[in-house]
Amino acid sequence: MITREEVVKLANLSRLKLSEEEIAKMQADMTAILAYVDKLKEAKGVDHGPVMSANRNVLREDRAPHEGGIYTDKLIALAPKHEVNKDGKYVKVKKILGSSQ
Amino acid sequence: MIDLKKLTIKKAHEALVRGDFTVRELCQAYLDEIKKRDGDIHAYLEVYSDVMAQADAAQKKVGEGNSLAGIPIAIKDNMLFEGKAATSASKILQGYVAPYTATAIRKLVDAGAVLLGRTNMDEFAMGSSTENSAYGVTKNPHDLSRVAGGSSGGSAAAVAADLALASLGSDTGGSIRQPASHCGIVGLKPTYGSVSRHGLMAMGSSLDVIGPFSKTVSDAEILFNAIKGKDRYDSTSLDVPMAGKRPQKIGVPRHFLKGDGIDPEVMKAFEASIERFRSLGYEIVDIELPNIGYSLAVYYVLMPAEVSTNLARFDGIKYGLHKEGSNLLEDYLFSRGEGFGPEARRRVMLGSYVLSSGYYDAYYNKASAVRELLKDDFAKAFERADVILTPTAPAPAFKIGEKASDPVAMYLEDIFTVTANLVGTPAISIPAGTKEVEGKRLPIGIHLVSPHGREDALFELGKKFLGEDVE
């Protein structure tokens, strides 16, 4: 059973704005899914520690993978808020420090 | 007039080389069919405007020895093709234009394939019906009141309805094989890592793989051979051997097929398939997969954990939808709250839950441990059998809306397919009969799993089963 408070806290951690109605639906859905998932408790599995992929230590040469700047214009153009001026090309974001949060 | 119904990649290739028709004529035949039928089916989110320009470029490659030259193919909307929109059927990627091309798509283009357009899917590949698309549901060509399956439902329906000769999908828990089964075509989930994920929008990075849909097993083999291979842009990619002992023994996990959740007609088709394999000279052996009953539970811990991580990149700032708030945190909350649909939100929340302090051990670590047990189970089973056979889905395609309000019922669609993703083995769904419901013939599929890198065994069995030529 997952509580309403837990849903609200998780929504904030997940950076999702949920309406009151969605919080109630989410609480019911997550409770049902977690009840299904709970059968894992019966399994005998022991902790193997971290699981590695078949490939280990995949490294590339320590140099630029491609010519610098070839994607810049395309990527800047994709940002919903951006500015290109005489000083450079920018993605615009709101102030991070010192806000009311 | 080109008979699209009977056309395969092999036949189209031979006809193009002989000059029976041109690439332009072939592509036009598909565009005409799309115009005629896709209004009802809704397999495509976009048909590209430059198909004829691609066809002209492809025509020059016909006869150079590549069997994909001039072949019209559809791609799932979560793969990047430079200069074209790609949205993963999500509102949060509204207006996104791919800045580069995915490796698998690059390989198709280099081989001379013509990309017709991008197909509908469940948002970010989360779902089993395409009902989670932000742009409307794809209908099953065999019965328009039913789902095509998912998440790669558009890619499956496009091939089944002759709106493309073949297509690419992606498979994280069954998203190629289940829609292939529901649409009556062939769908291959290759070995994890055998096809580069570079340029595929990530859902569950330890599970995702790109694979083909086609009408024949031979065509799936042609496509797989074209897109596979180690790629310097994907550190988990690898070359697969595709060779070894020829398959002789088929293992059936009888203990896993006893539940009452399986449609009796599906079991009937399954038993008939076993008889067919027997008559083809294969030995059928009973195998045990002691932990397979936990697979779906393992999946619904690990996959949401990876989803919540992968979807963190959608912040309303770098690309896609932006919803203005009064500060940065509100920008995130509003953009993500409005941009993601209900299923994506549900999985992000579940992922945050199973990864949070206090629950991490009970869920994420436990699921990872059981995933290792499953790998052991499969390794043991492959000592007794060369491939493992089950149905692909517990029942034929369901009615649109039937499971939309019950997430757990929807998740059970993947009960037979999900383990191959957890273990990383290749698996294929091939058509094996139909069930008649309300005058419509709904396809039923069977599912074969082979050891890592042994796609060749799946192709050999699949071709023999469908009566295709085997070299």
Coordinates of C-alpha atoms in Angstrom, one line a residue:
Chain A
M1 CA 0.0 0.0 0.0
I2 CA 1.4 3.3 -1.0
T3 CA 0.1 6.5 0.7
R4 CA -1.1 9.7 -0.8
E5 CA 1.8 11.6 0.9
E6 CA 4.3 9.2 -0.8
V7 CA 2.7 9.8 -4.2
V8 CA 3.0 13.6 -3.7
K9 CA 6.6 13.3 -2.6
L10 CA 7.5 11.0 -5.5
A11 CA 5.8 13.3 -8.0
N12 CA 8.0 16.2 -6.8
L13 CA 11.1 14.1 -6.9
S14 CA 10.1 13.0 -10.4
R15 CA 9.5 16.6 -11.4
L16 CA 5.9 15.9 -12.5
K17 CA 3.0 18.2 -11.7
L18 CA -0.1 16.0 -11.0
S19 CA -3.6 17.1 -10.4
E20 CA -5.6 16.0 -7.4
E21 CA -7.5 13.5 -9.6
E22 CA -4.2 12.1 -11.0
I23 CA -2.8 11.7 -7.5
A24 CA -5.7 9.5 -6.5
K25 CA -5.5 7.4 -9.7
M26 CA -1.7 7.1 -9.4
Q27 CA -2.0 5.9 -5.8
A28 CA -4.5 3.2 -6.9
D29 CA -2.4 2.1 -9.9
M30 CA 0.9 2.1 -8.1
T31 CA -0.6 0.1 -5.2
A32 CA -1.9 -2.5 -7.7
I33 CA 1.5 -2.7 -9.6
L34 CA 3.5 -3.0 -6.4
A35 CA 1.2 -5.7 -5.1
Y36 CA 2.0 -7.7 -8.3
V37 CA 5.7 -7.0 -8.0
D38 CA 5.7 -8.1 -4.4
K39 CA 5.8 -11.7 -5.5
L40 CA 9.6 -11.1 -5.9
K41 CA 9.9 -11.5 -2.1
E42 CA 9.2 -15.3 -2.5
A43 CA 12.1 -15.6 -5.0
K44 CA 15.3 -17.1 -3.7
G45 CA 17.7 -14.7 -5.4
V46 CA 20.8 -13.7 -3.5
D47 CA 22.5 -10.3 -4.1
H48 CA 25.1 -10.8 -6.8
G49 CA 26.4 -7.3 -6.4
P50 CA 26.6 -5.0 -9.4
V51 CA 25.8 -6.8 -12.7
M52 CA 28.2 -6.0 -15.6
S53 CA 27.5 -5.9 -19.3
A54 CA 29.2 -8.4 -21.6
N55 CA 31.5 -5.6 -22.7
R56 CA 34.0 -4.4 -20.2
N57 CA 36.2 -1.3 -20.3
V58 CA 35.0 0.0 -23.6
L59 CA 37.2 3.1 -24.2
R60 CA 37.7 5.4 -27.0
E61 CA 40.8 7.3 -27.9
D62 CA 41.3 10.4 -25.8
R63 CA 40.5 13.0 -28.5
A64 CA 37.4 14.8 -29.9
P65 CA 35.1 12.2 -31.5
H66 CA 34.2 14.7 -34.2
E67 CA 35.1 18.2 -35.4
G68 CA 34.0 20.7 -32.8
G69 CA 30.9 22.7 -33.4
I70 CA 29.3 20.7 -36.3
Y71 CA 26.1 20.1 -34.3
T72 CA 25.9 23.4 -32.4
D73 CA 23.5 25.2 -34.6
K74 CA 21.1 22.3 -34.9
L75 CA 21.1 21.6 -31.1
I76 CA 20.7 25.3 -30.2
A77 CA 17.8 25.6 -32.6
L78 CA 16.0 22.7 -30.8
A79 CA 15.9 24.5 -27.5
P80 CA 12.5 26.1 -26.9
K81 CA 14.2 29.2 -25.6
H82 CA 17.5 30.2 -27.2
E83 CA 19.3 33.2 -28.3
V84 CA 22.0 33.8 -30.9
N85 CA 23.7 37.2 -30.7
K86 CA 27.1 38.7 -31.5
D87 CA 28.6 37.2 -28.3
G88 CA 27.6 33.6 -29.0
K89 CA 24.9 31.0 -29.1
Y90 CA 22.9 30.3 -26.0
V91 CA 20.2 28.1 -24.5
K92 CA 18.2 30.3 -22.2
V93 CA 17.3 29.0 -18.7
K94 CA 15.9 30.6 -15.6
K95 CA 18.0 31.6 -12.7
I96 CA 19.0 28.6 -10.7
L97 CA 20.4 30.1 -7.5
G98 CA 18.6 32.5 -5.2
S99 CA 15.1 31.7 -6.5
S100 CA 12.2 31.4 -4.1
Q101 CA 12.7 27.7 -4.0
Chain B
M1 CA 0.1 -3.2 -61.2
I2 CA 2.5 -4.6 -58.5
D3 CA 0.9 -7.2 -56.3
L4 CA 2.0 -6.0 -52.9
K5 CA 0.2 -8.8 -51.1
K6 CA 2.6 -11.4 -52.3
L7 CA 5.7 -9.2 -52.4
T8 CA 8.7 -9.9 -50.2
I9 CA 12.1 -8.2 -50.0
K10 CA 13.6 -11.1 -51.9
K11 CA 11.0 -11.0 -54.7
A12 CA 11.0 -7.2 -54.9
H13 CA 14.8 -7.2 -55.1
E14 CA 14.8 -9.7 -58.0
A15 CA 12.1 -7.8 -59.8
L16 CA 14.0 -4.5 -59.4
V17 CA 17.2 -6.1 -60.7
R18 CA 15.3 -7.6 -63.7
G19 CA 13.6 -4.2 -64.3
D20 CA 10.0 -5.5 -63.9
F21 CA 9.4 -2.2 -62.2
T22 CA 11.4 0.7 -61.0
V23 CA 12.0 1.9 -57.4
R24 CA 9.8 4.9 -58.1
E25 CA 6.9 2.6 -59.2
L26 CA 7.4 0.4 -56.2
C27 CA 7.4 3.3 -53.8
Q28 CA 4.4 4.8 -55.5
A29 CA 2.4 1.6 -55.1
Y30 CA 3.0 1.8 -51.4
L31 CA 2.2 5.5 -51.2
D32 CA -1.1 4.8 -53.0
E33 CA -1.9 2.0 -50.6
I34 CA -1.1 4.3 -47.6
K35 CA -3.4 7.0 -49.1
K36 CA -6.2 4.4 -49.5
R37 CA -6.0 2.6 -46.2
D38 CA -4.0 4.4 -43.6
G39 CA -6.8 6.7 -42.8
D40 CA -8.5 3.7 -41.2
I41 CA -5.4 2.0 -39.8
H42 CA -3.3 4.9 -38.7
A43 CA 0.0 3.0 -38.8
Y44 CA 2.0 6.2 -39.8
L45 CA 2.5 9.4 -37.9
E46 CA 4.2 10.9 -40.9
V47 CA 4.9 9.8 -44.5
Y48 CA 8.0 11.6 -45.5
S49 CA 7.8 14.2 -48.3
D50 CA 11.0 13.1 -50.0
V51 CA 10.2 9.5 -50.8
M52 CA 10.5 10.0 -54.5
A53 CA 13.9 11.7 -54.1
Q54 CA 15.0 8.8 -52.0
A55 CA 13.7 6.4 -54.6
D56 CA 15.8 8.1 -57.3
A57 CA 18.9 7.9 -55.2
A58 CA 18.1 4.2 -54.4
Q59 CA 17.5 3.3 -58.1
K60 CA 21.3 3.9 -58.7
K61 CA 22.1 1.3 -56.2
V62 CA 19.9 -1.4 -57.6
G63 CA 22.0 -4.2 -59.1
E64 CA 25.1 -3.4 -57.0
G65 CA 24.5 -6.6 -55.1
N66 CA 22.6 -5.2 -52.0
S67 CA 19.2 -6.8 -51.6
L68 CA 17.8 -3.8 -49.7
A69 CA 18.4 -1.3 -52.6
G70 CA 15.1 0.3 -53.4
I71 CA 13.1 -1.5 -50.7
P72 CA 10.5 0.7 -49.1
I73 CA 10.7 0.4 -45.3
A74 CA 8.9 2.2 -42.4
I75 CA 10.6 3.1 -39.1
K76 CA 9.3 3.5 -35.6
D77 CA 9.0 7.1 -34.4
N78 CA 11.7 6.6 -31.7
M79 CA 14.6 6.4 -34.2
L80 CA 16.5 9.4 -35.4
F81 CA 16.7 10.2 -39.2
E82 CA 18.5 13.5 -39.7
G83 CA 16.3 16.4 -40.6
K84 CA 13.1 14.5 -39.9
A85 CA 10.7 14.8 -37.0
A86 CA 10.9 12.1 -34.3
T87 CA 8.6 12.2 -31.3
S88 CA 8.3 8.8 -29.7
A89 CA 4.6 9.5 -30.1
S90 CA 4.9 11.9 -27.1
K91 CA 3.8 15.5 -26.8
I92 CA 7.0 16.3 -24.9
L93 CA 8.9 16.0 -28.2
Q94 CA 6.6 18.3 -30.2
G95 CA 8.7 20.0 -32.8
Y96 CA 11.8 17.9 -32.3
V97 CA 13.9 17.4 -35.5
A98 CA 16.6 14.7 -35.5
P99 CA 20.0 16.4 -35.5
Y100 CA 21.7 13.2 -36.6
T101 CA 20.9 9.7 -37.9
A102 CA 20.7 6.5 -35.8
T103 CA 23.3 3.9 -36.7
A104 CA 20.6 1.3 -37.7
I105 CA 18.9 3.8 -40.0
R106 CA 22.2 4.9 -41.4
K107 CA 22.9 1.3 -42.4
L108 CA 19.5 1.0 -44.1
V109 CA 20.1 4.2 -46.0
D110 CA 23.6 3.2 -47.1
A111 CA 22.2 -0.1 -48.3
G112 CA 19.8 1.9 -50.5
A113 CA 16.5 1.3 -48.6
V114 CA 13.8 3.9 -49.1
L115 CA 12.4 5.2 -45.8
L116 CA 8.7 5.8 -46.3
G117 CA 7.9 7.4 -42.9
R118 CA 7.7 7.1 -39.2
T119 CA 5.2 4.8 -37.5
N120 CA 2.9 5.1 -34.5
M121 CA 3.8 3.6 -31.1
D122 CA 3.0 3.7 -27.5
E123 CA 4.6 6.8 -26.0
F124 CA 8.3 6.2 -25.5
A125 CA 7.6 2.5 -26.3
M126 CA 5.7 2.0 -23.1
G127 CA 2.7 -0.2 -23.7
S128 CA 1.3 -3.2 -25.5
S129 CA -1.4 -1.6 -27.8
T130 CA -0.3 1.8 -29.1
E131 CA -3.2 3.2 -27.1
N132 CA -0.6 5.2 -25.1
S133 CA 0.3 7.2 -28.3
A134 CA -0.3 10.9 -27.9
Y135 CA -1.5 10.9 -31.5
G136 CA -4.2 8.2 -31.5
V137 CA -4.4 4.4 -31.6
T138 CA -3.2 2.2 -34.5
K139 CA -5.9 -0.3 -35.5
N140 CA -5.3 -4.0 -36.3
P141 CA -5.5 -4.5 -40.1
H142 CA -7.3 -7.9 -39.5
D143 CA -10.0 -6.3 -37.4
L144 CA -10.2 -2.5 -37.1
S145 CA -12.0 -2.7 -33.7
R146 CA -8.9 -4.3 -32.2
V147 CA -5.4 -3.1 -31.2
A148 CA -2.4 -3.9 -33.4
G149 CA -0.3 -4.6 -30.3
G150 CA 2.6 -2.6 -29.1
S151 CA 4.6 -0.7 -28.5
S152 CA 5.7 -1.0 -32.1
G153 CA 2.1 -1.3 -33.3
G154 CA 2.4 1.1 -36.2
S155 CA 5.4 -0.7 -37.7
A156 CA 3.6 -4.1 -37.4
A157 CA 0.3 -2.8 -38.9
A158 CA 2.2 -1.1 -41.7
V159 CA 3.7 -4.4 -42.9
A160 CA 0.6 -6.5 -42.2
A161 CA -1.5 -4.1 -44.3
D162 CA 1.0 -3.7 -47.2
L163 CA 1.7 -0.1 -46.3
A164 CA 5.5 -0.9 -46.2
L165 CA 7.4 -4.0 -47.4
A166 CA 9.2 -4.2 -44.0
S167 CA 9.8 -2.1 -41.0
L168 CA 11.9 -1.5 -37.9
G169 CA 10.7 -1.5 -34.4
S170 CA 12.3 -1.6 -31.0
D171 CA 11.7 -4.3 -28.3
T172 CA 12.2 -3.7 -24.5
G173 CA 9.8 -6.4 -23.2
G174 CA 8.0 -7.7 -26.2
S175 CA 7.4 -4.6 -28.3
I176 CA 8.3 -6.2 -31.6
R177 CA 7.2 -9.8 -31.0
Q178 CA 3.7 -9.1 -29.5
P179 CA 2.5 -6.8 -32.3
A180 CA 4.0 -9.1 -34.9
S181 CA 1.9 -11.9 -33.3
H182 CA -1.2 -9.8 -33.2
C183 CA -0.8 -8.7 -36.9
G184 CA 0.2 -12.1 -38.3
I185 CA 3.7 -11.3 -39.4
V186 CA 7.3 -12.1 -38.4
G187 CA 9.0 -10.0 -35.7
L188 CA 12.6 -10.5 -34.5
K189 CA 14.1 -9.2 -31.2
P190 CA 17.8 -9.6 -31.8
T191 CA 20.5 -10.4 -29.1
Y192 CA 20.9 -7.5 -26.8
G193 CA 23.8 -5.3 -28.2
S194 CA 23.8 -6.9 -31.6
V195 CA 22.2 -3.8 -33.2
S196 CA 23.5 -0.4 -32.1
R197 CA 21.2 1.7 -29.9
H198 CA 22.9 4.9 -31.1
G199 CA 20.0 7.2 -32.2
L200 CA 17.3 5.1 -30.6
M201 CA 15.4 7.0 -27.9
A202 CA 16.3 5.2 -24.7
M203 CA 13.6 3.5 -22.6
G204 CA 15.2 0.7 -20.6
S205 CA 18.9 0.8 -21.6
S206 CA 19.8 -2.7 -20.4
L207 CA 16.8 -4.1 -22.3
D208 CA 16.2 -2.1 -25.5
V209 CA 17.1 -3.5 -28.9
I210 CA 16.1 -2.6 -32.5
G211 CA 14.7 -5.3 -34.8
P212 CA 12.8 -6.0 -38.0
F213 CA 9.2 -6.7 -38.9
S214 CA 8.6 -8.6 -42.2
K215 CA 6.3 -11.0 -44.0
T216 CA 8.9 -13.8 -44.1
V217 CA 11.7 -15.1 -42.0
S218 CA 14.1 -14.8 -44.9
D219 CA 13.3 -11.1 -45.1
A220 CA 13.9 -10.6 -41.3
E221 CA 17.2 -12.3 -41.8
I222 CA 18.1 -9.9 -44.6
L223 CA 17.2 -6.9 -42.5
F224 CA 19.0 -8.1 -39.4
N225 CA 22.2 -8.8 -41.4
A226 CA 21.9 -5.2 -42.7
I227 CA 21.5 -3.4 -39.3
K228 CA 23.6 -5.6 -37.0
G229 CA 27.2 -5.1 -35.8
K230 CA 29.5 -3.4 -33.3
D231 CA 29.3 0.4 -33.4
R232 CA 31.7 2.8 -31.9
Y233 CA 28.8 5.0 -30.8
D234 CA 27.3 2.3 -28.6
S235 CA 29.6 0.8 -26.0
T236 CA 27.2 -2.1 -25.3
S237 CA 27.1 -3.1 -29.0
L238 CA 28.8 -6.3 -30.1
D239 CA 29.3 -8.6 -33.1
V240 CA 27.3 -11.9 -32.8
P241 CA 28.6 -15.2 -34.1
M242 CA 25.5 -16.3 -35.9
A243 CA 26.9 -19.8 -36.2
G244 CA 27.2 -23.1 -34.3
K245 CA 25.5 -26.4 -33.9
R246 CA 22.3 -26.7 -36.0
P247 CA 19.2 -26.8 -33.9
Q248 CA 17.7 -30.3 -33.3
K249 CA 15.9 -30.1 -29.9
I250 CA 13.1 -27.8 -29.1
G251 CA 12.4 -27.2 -25.4
V252 CA 8.9 -26.5 -24.1
P253 CA 8.4 -25.2 -20.5
R254 CA 5.2 -27.1 -19.9
H255 CA 5.0 -25.9 -16.3
F256 CA 4.7 -22.3 -17.5
L257 CA 1.8 -23.1 -19.9
K258 CA -0.7 -24.4 -17.3
G259 CA -2.3 -21.2 -16.1
D260 CA -5.9 -20.4 -17.1
G261 CA -4.8 -17.0 -18.5
I262 CA -4.0 -18.6 -21.9
D263 CA -6.7 -18.6 -24.6
P264 CA -7.6 -22.2 -25.5
E265 CA -7.3 -21.4 -29.2
V266 CA -3.8 -20.1 -28.6
M267 CA -2.9 -23.4 -26.9
K268 CA -4.5 -25.3 -29.8
A269 CA -2.4 -23.5 -32.3
F270 CA 0.7 -24.0 -30.1
E271 CA 0.1 -27.7 -29.8
A272 CA -0.3 -27.9 -33.6
S273 CA 3.0 -26.0 -34.0
I274 CA 4.7 -28.6 -31.8
E275 CA 3.3 -31.4 -34.1
R276 CA 4.5 -29.5 -37.1
F277 CA 8.1 -29.2 -35.7
R278 CA 8.0 -32.9 -34.8
S279 CA 7.0 -33.8 -38.4
L280 CA 9.9 -31.6 -39.6
G281 CA 12.2 -33.9 -37.7
Y282 CA 12.8 -32.0 -34.5
E283 CA 12.9 -33.6 -31.1
I284 CA 10.6 -32.0 -28.5
V285 CA 11.8 -32.0 -24.9
D286 CA 10.3 -30.8 -21.7
I287 CA 12.3 -28.1 -19.9
E288 CA 12.1 -26.3 -16.6
L289 CA 12.6 -22.6 -16.1
P290 CA 12.2 -22.5 -12.3
N291 CA 12.2 -18.7 -11.9
I292 CA 10.3 -17.7 -15.0
G293 CA 7.2 -16.9 -13.0
Y294 CA 9.0 -13.9 -11.6
S295 CA 10.1 -12.5 -14.9
L296 CA 7.3 -9.9 -15.3
A297 CA 7.8 -8.8 -11.7
V298 CA 11.5 -8.4 -12.3
Y299 CA 10.8 -6.4 -15.4
Y300 CA 8.3 -4.1 -13.7
V301 CA 11.1 -3.1 -11.2
L302 CA 14.1 -2.8 -13.5
M303 CA 12.4 -1.2 -16.5
P304 CA 10.7 1.7 -14.6
A305 CA 14.0 2.3 -12.8
E306 CA 15.7 2.7 -16.1
V307 CA 12.8 4.7 -17.5
S308 CA 12.8 7.2 -14.7
T309 CA 16.6 7.8 -15.3
N310 CA 16.3 8.0 -19.1
L311 CA 13.3 10.3 -19.1
A312 CA 15.0 12.7 -16.7
R313 CA 16.5 14.4 -19.8
F314 CA 13.2 15.8 -20.9
D315 CA 13.2 19.0 -19.0
G316 CA 11.4 21.5 -21.3
I317 CA 14.7 23.3 -21.8
K318 CA 17.0 21.3 -24.2
Y319 CA 14.3 20.4 -26.7
G320 CA 10.6 19.7 -27.2
L321 CA 7.7 21.1 -25.2
H322 CA 8.2 24.0 -22.8
K323 CA 5.6 25.1 -20.3
E324 CA 6.4 28.4 -18.6
G325 CA 6.3 28.5 -14.8
S326 CA 7.3 31.2 -12.3
N327 CA 10.7 29.6 -11.6
L328 CA 13.0 26.8 -12.9
L329 CA 11.4 24.1 -10.8
E330 CA 7.9 25.0 -12.1
D331 CA 9.2 24.9 -15.6
Y332 CA 10.2 21.3 -15.0
L333 CA 7.0 20.4 -13.2
F334 CA 4.7 21.9 -15.8
S335 CA 6.7 20.8 -18.9
R336 CA 7.0 17.2 -17.7
G337 CA 3.5 17.1 -16.2
E338 CA 1.9 18.1 -19.4
G339 CA 4.3 16.6 -21.9
F340 CA 4.3 13.0 -20.6
G341 CA 1.1 10.9 -20.9
P342 CA -0.3 8.8 -18.1
E343 CA 1.7 5.6 -18.7
A344 CA 5.0 7.4 -19.0
R345 CA 4.2 9.3 -15.8
R346 CA 3.2 6.0 -14.0
R347 CA 6.5 4.4 -14.9
V348 CA 8.7 7.4 -14.0
M349 CA 6.9 7.4 -10.6
L350 CA 7.4 3.7 -10.1
G351 CA 11.0 4.0 -11.0
S352 CA 11.5 6.8 -8.6
Y353 CA 9.9 4.6 -5.9
V354 CA 12.0 1.5 -6.5
L355 CA 15.2 3.5 -6.6
S356 CA 14.5 5.6 -3.5
S357 CA 16.4 5.1 -0.3
G358 CA 14.7 2.4 1.9
Y359 CA 13.2 0.6 -1.0
Y360 CA 16.2 0.1 -3.2
D361 CA 17.3 -3.1 -1.6
A362 CA 13.8 -4.7 -1.5
Y363 CA 13.0 -3.8 -5.1
Y364 CA 15.9 -2.9 -7.4
N365 CA 18.6 -5.1 -5.8
K366 CA 16.2 -8.0 -5.4
A367 CA 15.1 -7.8 -9.0
S368 CA 18.7 -7.6 -10.3
A369 CA 19.5 -10.8 -8.3
V370 CA 16.5 -12.7 -9.7
R371 CA 17.5 -11.5 -13.2
E372 CA 20.7 -13.4 -12.6
L373 CA 18.8 -16.5 -11.6
L374 CA 16.8 -16.2 -14.8
K375 CA 20.1 -16.1 -16.8
D376 CA 21.2 -19.3 -14.9
D377 CA 17.8 -21.0 -15.7
F378 CA 18.2 -20.3 -19.4
A379 CA 21.9 -21.4 -19.5
K380 CA 20.7 -24.7 -17.9
A381 CA 17.7 -25.1 -20.3
F382 CA 20.0 -24.5 -23.3
E383 CA 22.1 -27.6 -22.2
R384 CA 19.0 -29.7 -22.9
A385 CA 17.4 -27.8 -25.8
D386 CA 18.7 -25.7 -28.7
V387 CA 15.7 -23.4 -28.7
I388 CA 12.7 -22.7 -26.4
L389 CA 9.2 -22.6 -27.7
T390 CA 6.1 -20.9 -26.2
P391 CA 3.2 -18.9 -27.5
T392 CA 4.1 -15.2 -28.2
A393 CA 1.1 -13.7 -26.4
P394 CA -1.5 -15.3 -24.1
A395 CA -4.4 -14.3 -26.5
P396 CA -5.0 -12.8 -29.9
A397 CA -5.4 -9.0 -30.2
F398 CA -7.9 -7.5 -27.8
K399 CA -10.5 -4.8 -28.4
I400 CA -9.4 -1.2 -28.3
G401 CA -10.1 0.2 -24.8
E402 CA -10.5 -3.3 -23.2
K403 CA -7.4 -3.1 -21.0
A404 CA -6.8 0.6 -21.0
S405 CA -7.9 1.2 -17.4
D406 CA -6.1 -1.8 -15.9
P407 CA -2.3 -1.5 -16.1
V408 CA -1.5 -4.9 -14.6
A409 CA -3.8 -6.7 -17.2
M410 CA -2.0 -4.8 -19.9
Y411 CA 1.4 -5.8 -18.5
L412 CA 0.5 -9.5 -18.7
E413 CA 0.5 -9.3 -22.5
D414 CA 4.3 -9.5 -22.2
I415 CA 4.4 -12.6 -20.0
F416 CA 6.0 -14.9 -22.6
T417 CA 8.2 -12.3 -24.3
V418 CA 9.8 -10.3 -21.4
T419 CA 12.3 -12.9 -20.2
A420 CA 14.3 -12.7 -23.5
N421 CA 15.0 -9.0 -22.8
L422 CA 16.0 -9.7 -19.2
V423 CA 18.4 -12.5 -20.3
G424 CA 19.5 -10.7 -23.5
T425 CA 18.8 -13.7 -25.8
P426 CA 17.4 -13.3 -29.3
A427 CA 13.7 -14.3 -29.9
I428 CA 11.4 -14.4 -32.8
S429 CA 7.6 -14.4 -33.3
I430 CA 6.2 -16.2 -36.3
P431 CA 2.6 -16.6 -37.5
A432 CA 1.1 -20.0 -36.5
G433 CA -2.6 -19.9 -37.1
T434 CA -5.7 -17.8 -36.4
K435 CA -8.7 -17.7 -34.1
E436 CA -12.0 -16.8 -35.7
V437 CA -13.9 -14.2 -33.6
E438 CA -17.1 -12.4 -34.9
G439 CA -16.2 -13.3 -38.5
K440 CA -12.7 -12.0 -38.3
R441 CA -9.6 -14.2 -38.4
L442 CA -7.2 -13.0 -35.6
P443 CA -3.6 -14.1 -36.0
I444 CA -1.8 -16.2 -33.4
G445 CA 2.0 -16.3 -33.1
I446 CA 4.5 -18.7 -31.6
H447 CA 7.7 -17.6 -30.0
L448 CA 11.2 -19.1 -30.3
V449 CA 14.2 -18.2 -28.1
S450 CA 17.8 -19.2 -28.8
P451 CA 21.1 -18.7 -27.0
H452 CA 22.9 -15.3 -27.3
G453 CA 24.1 -14.6 -30.9
R454 CA 22.3 -17.6 -32.3
E455 CA 19.8 -15.8 -34.5
D456 CA 20.8 -18.3 -37.2
A457 CA 19.0 -21.1 -35.3
L458 CA 15.8 -19.0 -35.1
F459 CA 16.0 -18.2 -38.9
E460 CA 16.5 -21.9 -39.7
L461 CA 13.6 -23.1 -37.6
G462 CA 11.3 -20.2 -38.7
K463 CA 12.0 -20.8 -42.4
K464 CA 11.3 -24.5 -42.1
F465 CA 8.1 -23.9 -40.1
L466 CA 6.8 -21.4 -42.7
G467 CA 7.9 -23.6 -45.6
E468 CA 10.5 -21.1 -46.9
D469 CA 13.7 -22.2 -48.7
V470 CA 16.5 -23.0 -46.4
E471 CA 20.1 -22.8 -47.7

